[in-house]
Amino acid sequence: MATSSMTILDDLFLDTLKDIYCAEKWILKTLSNMARATYSDEGKAGFLPHRNEIRGQIQRLKQVFGLLGKPARGRTFVAIQAIICEGGEIMEGFNRSPARDARLISSAQSVEHYDIARHGMLITGANPLGLTGAARLLHANLKEEDALDVKLTKLADAPANANDNDPTAA
Ligand SMILES: [Fe+2]
Ligand SMILES: [Fe+2]
């Protein structure tokens, strides 16, 4: 690959890494708030265990920064900000109920899909840059993201079904 193309890829990789590093920290905080806001024990069980995973993911991302010889520094991008704001609006705008749980799960899944997309971009970029160690760390994060996504999809059915008996449901 030509040097200028490598530089562009290098810059894109670092920008995306800063994006997801910042996003993970926000997600950690948001997920804790979402877990507190859920109505059902199943909802809490869906959110809470991922917090420790995120802490581990942040450590892996720090290691990736280290492999690049760069300081671990995040940068806020508007896309994740908007997705996280949506979660905040749900917590403020609806009473604690199965209906709110369904919305929170859906919002958490939007966050996860962002997380998955960004990790996918980084893994794709790591290989041509010869960052095999980084790719391995990012794969470990992605595996956890994918597993949570599957879990949230299963969880989405439970509160949605409970809406049948929920007077606050639309
Ligand atoms: Fe993550
Ligand atoms: Fe995640």
mmCIF file of C-alpha atoms and ligand atoms in Angstrom:
data_model
loop_
_atom_site.group_PDB
_atom_site.id
_atom_site.type_symbol
_atom_site.label_atom_id
_atom_site.label_comp_id
_atom_site.label_asym_id
_atom_site.label_seq_id
_atom_site.Cartn_x
_atom_site.Cartn_y
_atom_site.Cartn_z
ATOM 1 C CA MET A 1 0.000 0.000 0.000
ATOM 2 C CA ALA A 2 1.254 3.528 -0.841
ATOM 3 C CA THR A 3 2.571 5.582 2.075
ATOM 4 C CA SER A 4 -0.213 8.203 1.865
ATOM 5 C CA SER A 5 -2.862 5.464 1.959
ATOM 6 C CA MET A 6 -1.171 3.979 5.014
ATOM 7 C CA THR A 7 -1.147 7.394 6.688
ATOM 8 C CA ILE A 8 -4.862 7.836 6.020
ATOM 9 C CA LEU A 9 -5.546 4.352 7.404
ATOM 10 C CA ASP A 10 -3.317 5.060 10.383
ATOM 11 C CA ASP A 11 -5.196 8.303 11.129
ATOM 12 C CA LEU A 12 -8.569 6.604 10.694
ATOM 13 C CA PHE A 13 -7.494 3.792 13.016
ATOM 14 C CA LEU A 14 -6.376 6.222 15.717
ATOM 15 C CA ASP A 15 -9.507 8.390 15.357
ATOM 16 C CA THR A 16 -11.766 5.337 15.613
ATOM 17 C CA LEU A 17 -9.805 4.059 18.592
ATOM 18 C CA LYS A 18 -10.264 7.437 20.336
ATOM 19 C CA ASP A 19 -13.949 7.338 19.458
ATOM 20 C CA ILE A 20 -14.581 3.888 20.932
ATOM 21 C CA TYR A 21 -12.349 4.540 23.955
ATOM 22 C CA CYS A 22 -14.447 7.585 24.817
ATOM 23 C CA ALA A 23 -17.686 5.752 23.931
ATOM 24 C CA GLU A 24 -16.879 2.801 26.221
ATOM 25 C CA LYS A 25 -16.448 5.137 29.182
ATOM 26 C CA TRP A 26 -19.809 6.772 28.462
ATOM 27 C CA ILE A 27 -21.426 3.385 27.896
ATOM 28 C CA LEU A 28 -20.139 2.172 31.268
ATOM 29 C CA LYS A 29 -21.788 5.110 33.019
ATOM 30 C CA THR A 30 -25.007 4.856 30.996
ATOM 31 C CA LEU A 31 -25.336 1.114 31.474
ATOM 32 C CA SER A 32 -25.055 1.535 35.243
ATOM 33 C CA ASN A 33 -27.847 4.132 35.145
ATOM 34 C CA MET A 34 -29.953 1.935 32.882
ATOM 35 C CA ALA A 35 -29.531 -1.044 35.206
ATOM 36 C CA ARG A 36 -30.744 1.076 38.125
ATOM 37 C CA ALA A 37 -33.701 2.278 36.051
ATOM 38 C CA THR A 38 -34.952 -1.127 34.928
ATOM 39 C CA TYR A 39 -38.193 -2.499 36.294
ATOM 40 C CA SER A 40 -37.481 -6.217 36.022
ATOM 41 C CA ASP A 41 -34.760 -8.354 37.576
ATOM 42 C CA GLU A 42 -34.191 -9.811 34.109
ATOM 43 C CA GLY A 43 -33.474 -6.308 32.798
ATOM 44 C CA LYS A 44 -30.942 -5.674 35.558
ATOM 45 C CA ALA A 45 -29.396 -9.079 34.900
ATOM 46 C CA GLY A 46 -29.094 -8.093 31.245
ATOM 47 C CA PHE A 47 -27.212 -4.871 31.923
ATOM 48 C CA LEU A 48 -25.208 -5.376 35.106
ATOM 49 C CA PRO A 49 -22.753 -8.158 34.127
ATOM 50 C CA HIS A 50 -21.642 -6.181 31.060
ATOM 51 C CA ARG A 51 -20.225 -3.439 33.279
ATOM 52 C CA ASN A 52 -17.255 -5.566 34.312
ATOM 53 C CA GLU A 53 -16.784 -6.600 30.712
ATOM 54 C CA ILE A 54 -16.652 -2.942 29.670
ATOM 55 C CA ARG A 55 -14.007 -2.238 32.318
ATOM 56 C CA GLY A 56 -11.940 -5.061 30.798
ATOM 57 C CA GLN A 57 -12.594 -3.716 27.308
ATOM 58 C CA ILE A 58 -11.343 -0.276 28.309
ATOM 59 C CA GLN A 59 -8.139 -1.924 29.604
ATOM 60 C CA ARG A 60 -7.695 -3.732 26.279
ATOM 61 C CA LEU A 61 -8.198 -0.468 24.383
ATOM 62 C CA LYS A 62 -5.521 1.112 26.584
ATOM 63 C CA GLN A 63 -3.234 -1.745 25.546
ATOM 64 C CA VAL A 64 -4.003 -0.996 21.884
ATOM 65 C CA PHE A 65 -3.017 2.650 22.434
ATOM 66 C CA GLY A 66 0.160 1.328 24.036
ATOM 67 C CA LEU A 67 0.929 -0.845 21.004
ATOM 68 C CA LEU A 68 0.602 2.275 18.830
ATOM 69 C CA GLY A 69 2.909 4.198 21.157
ATOM 70 C CA LYS A 70 0.128 6.726 21.784
ATOM 71 C CA PRO A 71 -1.406 7.971 25.036
ATOM 72 C CA ALA A 72 -4.870 6.568 25.792
ATOM 73 C CA ARG A 73 -7.031 9.564 25.028
ATOM 74 C CA GLY A 74 -10.673 9.619 23.952
ATOM 75 C CA ARG A 75 -12.451 11.967 21.596
ATOM 76 C CA THR A 76 -16.184 12.581 21.619
ATOM 77 C CA PHE A 77 -18.076 11.888 18.418
ATOM 78 C CA VAL A 78 -21.670 13.059 18.018
ATOM 79 C CA ALA A 79 -23.086 9.714 16.887
ATOM 80 C CA ILE A 80 -22.553 7.922 20.211
ATOM 81 C CA GLN A 81 -23.542 11.071 22.093
ATOM 82 C CA ALA A 82 -26.930 11.025 20.370
ATOM 83 C CA ILE A 83 -27.496 7.319 21.040
ATOM 84 C CA ILE A 84 -26.642 7.736 24.712
ATOM 85 C CA CYS A 85 -28.906 10.802 24.982
ATOM 86 C CA GLU A 86 -31.766 8.647 23.756
ATOM 87 C CA GLY A 87 -31.246 6.317 26.743
ATOM 88 C CA GLY A 88 -31.310 9.328 29.074
ATOM 89 C CA GLU A 89 -34.563 10.571 27.577
ATOM 90 C CA ILE A 90 -36.178 7.161 28.087
ATOM 91 C CA MET A 91 -35.109 7.090 31.751
ATOM 92 C CA GLU A 92 -36.502 10.584 32.328
ATOM 93 C CA GLY A 93 -39.555 10.415 30.110
ATOM 94 C CA PHE A 94 -41.213 7.168 31.183
ATOM 95 C CA ASN A 95 -42.307 5.629 34.478
ATOM 96 C CA ARG A 96 -40.530 2.522 35.699
ATOM 97 C CA SER A 97 -42.443 -0.242 33.936
ATOM 98 C CA PRO A 98 -42.018 -3.206 31.599
ATOM 99 C CA ALA A 99 -42.706 -0.785 28.740
ATOM 100 C CA ARG A 100 -39.739 1.353 29.787
ATOM 101 C CA ASP A 101 -37.602 -1.782 30.096
ATOM 102 C CA ALA A 102 -38.427 -2.640 26.491
ATOM 103 C CA ARG A 103 -37.333 0.837 25.406
ATOM 104 C CA LEU A 104 -34.173 0.689 27.505
ATOM 105 C CA ILE A 105 -33.226 -2.696 26.059
ATOM 106 C CA SER A 106 -33.777 -1.371 22.561
ATOM 107 C CA SER A 107 -31.634 1.672 23.349
ATOM 108 C CA ALA A 108 -28.898 -0.519 24.883
ATOM 109 C CA GLN A 109 -28.916 -2.558 21.719
ATOM 110 C CA SER A 110 -28.371 0.592 19.631
ATOM 111 C CA VAL A 111 -25.352 1.311 21.818
ATOM 112 C CA GLU A 112 -24.066 -2.242 21.324
ATOM 113 C CA HIS A 113 -24.481 -2.018 17.558
ATOM 114 C CA TYR A 114 -22.380 1.153 17.558
ATOM 115 C CA ASP A 115 -19.829 -0.640 19.701
ATOM 116 C CA ILE A 116 -19.797 -3.638 17.331
ATOM 117 C CA ALA A 117 -19.509 -1.438 14.214
ATOM 118 C CA ARG A 118 -16.566 0.522 15.612
ATOM 119 C CA HIS A 119 -14.713 -2.595 16.771
ATOM 120 C CA GLY A 120 -15.323 -4.117 13.329
ATOM 121 C CA MET A 121 -13.817 -1.028 11.674
ATOM 122 C CA LEU A 122 -10.763 -1.225 13.932
ATOM 123 C CA ILE A 123 -10.194 -4.925 13.275
ATOM 124 C CA THR A 124 -10.465 -4.340 9.522
ATOM 125 C CA GLY A 125 -7.942 -1.494 9.798
ATOM 126 C CA ALA A 126 -5.547 -3.363 12.101
ATOM 127 C CA ASN A 127 -4.625 -6.093 9.629
ATOM 128 C CA PRO A 128 -3.242 -3.949 6.743
ATOM 129 C CA LEU A 129 -1.383 -1.875 9.332
ATOM 130 C CA GLY A 130 0.274 -5.057 10.628
ATOM 131 C CA LEU A 131 -1.250 -4.569 14.091
ATOM 132 C CA THR A 132 -1.883 -8.235 14.838
ATOM 133 C CA GLY A 133 -1.594 -7.795 18.607
ATOM 134 C CA ALA A 134 -4.144 -4.987 18.470
ATOM 135 C CA ALA A 135 -6.466 -7.081 16.287
ATOM 136 C CA ARG A 136 -6.339 -9.870 18.875
ATOM 137 C CA LEU A 137 -7.303 -7.494 21.696
ATOM 138 C CA LEU A 138 -10.083 -5.948 19.618
ATOM 139 C CA HIS A 139 -11.425 -9.383 18.720
ATOM 140 C CA ALA A 140 -11.673 -10.215 22.429
ATOM 141 C CA ASN A 141 -13.807 -7.072 22.910
ATOM 142 C CA LEU A 142 -15.942 -7.832 19.872
ATOM 143 C CA LYS A 143 -16.674 -11.349 21.101
ATOM 144 C CA GLU A 144 -18.149 -9.889 24.299
ATOM 145 C CA GLU A 145 -20.150 -7.278 22.360
ATOM 146 C CA ASP A 146 -21.620 -9.941 20.088
ATOM 147 C CA ALA A 147 -22.573 -12.123 23.073
ATOM 148 C CA LEU A 148 -24.348 -9.202 24.774
ATOM 149 C CA ASP A 149 -26.182 -8.366 21.571
ATOM 150 C CA VAL A 150 -27.565 -11.929 21.436
ATOM 151 C CA LYS A 151 -28.520 -11.713 25.126
ATOM 152 C CA LEU A 152 -30.332 -8.389 24.626
ATOM 153 C CA THR A 153 -32.231 -9.769 21.643
ATOM 154 C CA LYS A 154 -33.519 -12.628 23.833
ATOM 155 C CA LEU A 155 -34.285 -10.240 26.673
ATOM 156 C CA ALA A 156 -36.264 -7.933 24.385
ATOM 157 C CA ASP A 157 -39.080 -10.494 24.205
ATOM 158 C CA ALA A 158 -39.747 -10.659 27.952
ATOM 159 C CA PRO A 159 -40.695 -7.024 28.719
ATOM 160 C CA ALA A 160 -42.457 -6.690 25.377
ATOM 161 C CA ASN A 161 -44.707 -9.598 26.313
ATOM 162 C CA ALA A 162 -45.275 -8.154 29.773
ATOM 163 C CA ASN A 163 -46.718 -5.011 28.133
ATOM 164 C CA ASP A 164 -49.962 -6.887 27.641
ATOM 165 C CA ASN A 165 -50.673 -6.383 31.352
ATOM 166 C CA ASP A 166 -48.948 -3.043 31.733
ATOM 167 C CA PRO A 167 -51.323 -0.099 32.204
ATOM 168 C CA THR A 168 -48.574 2.416 31.325
ATOM 169 C CA ALA A 169 -47.864 0.768 27.976
ATOM 170 C CA ALA A 170 -49.076 2.699 24.956
HETATM 171 FE FE FE B 1 -17.812 -2.349 24.513
HETATM 172 FE FE FE B 2 -20.681 -3.107 24.654
#
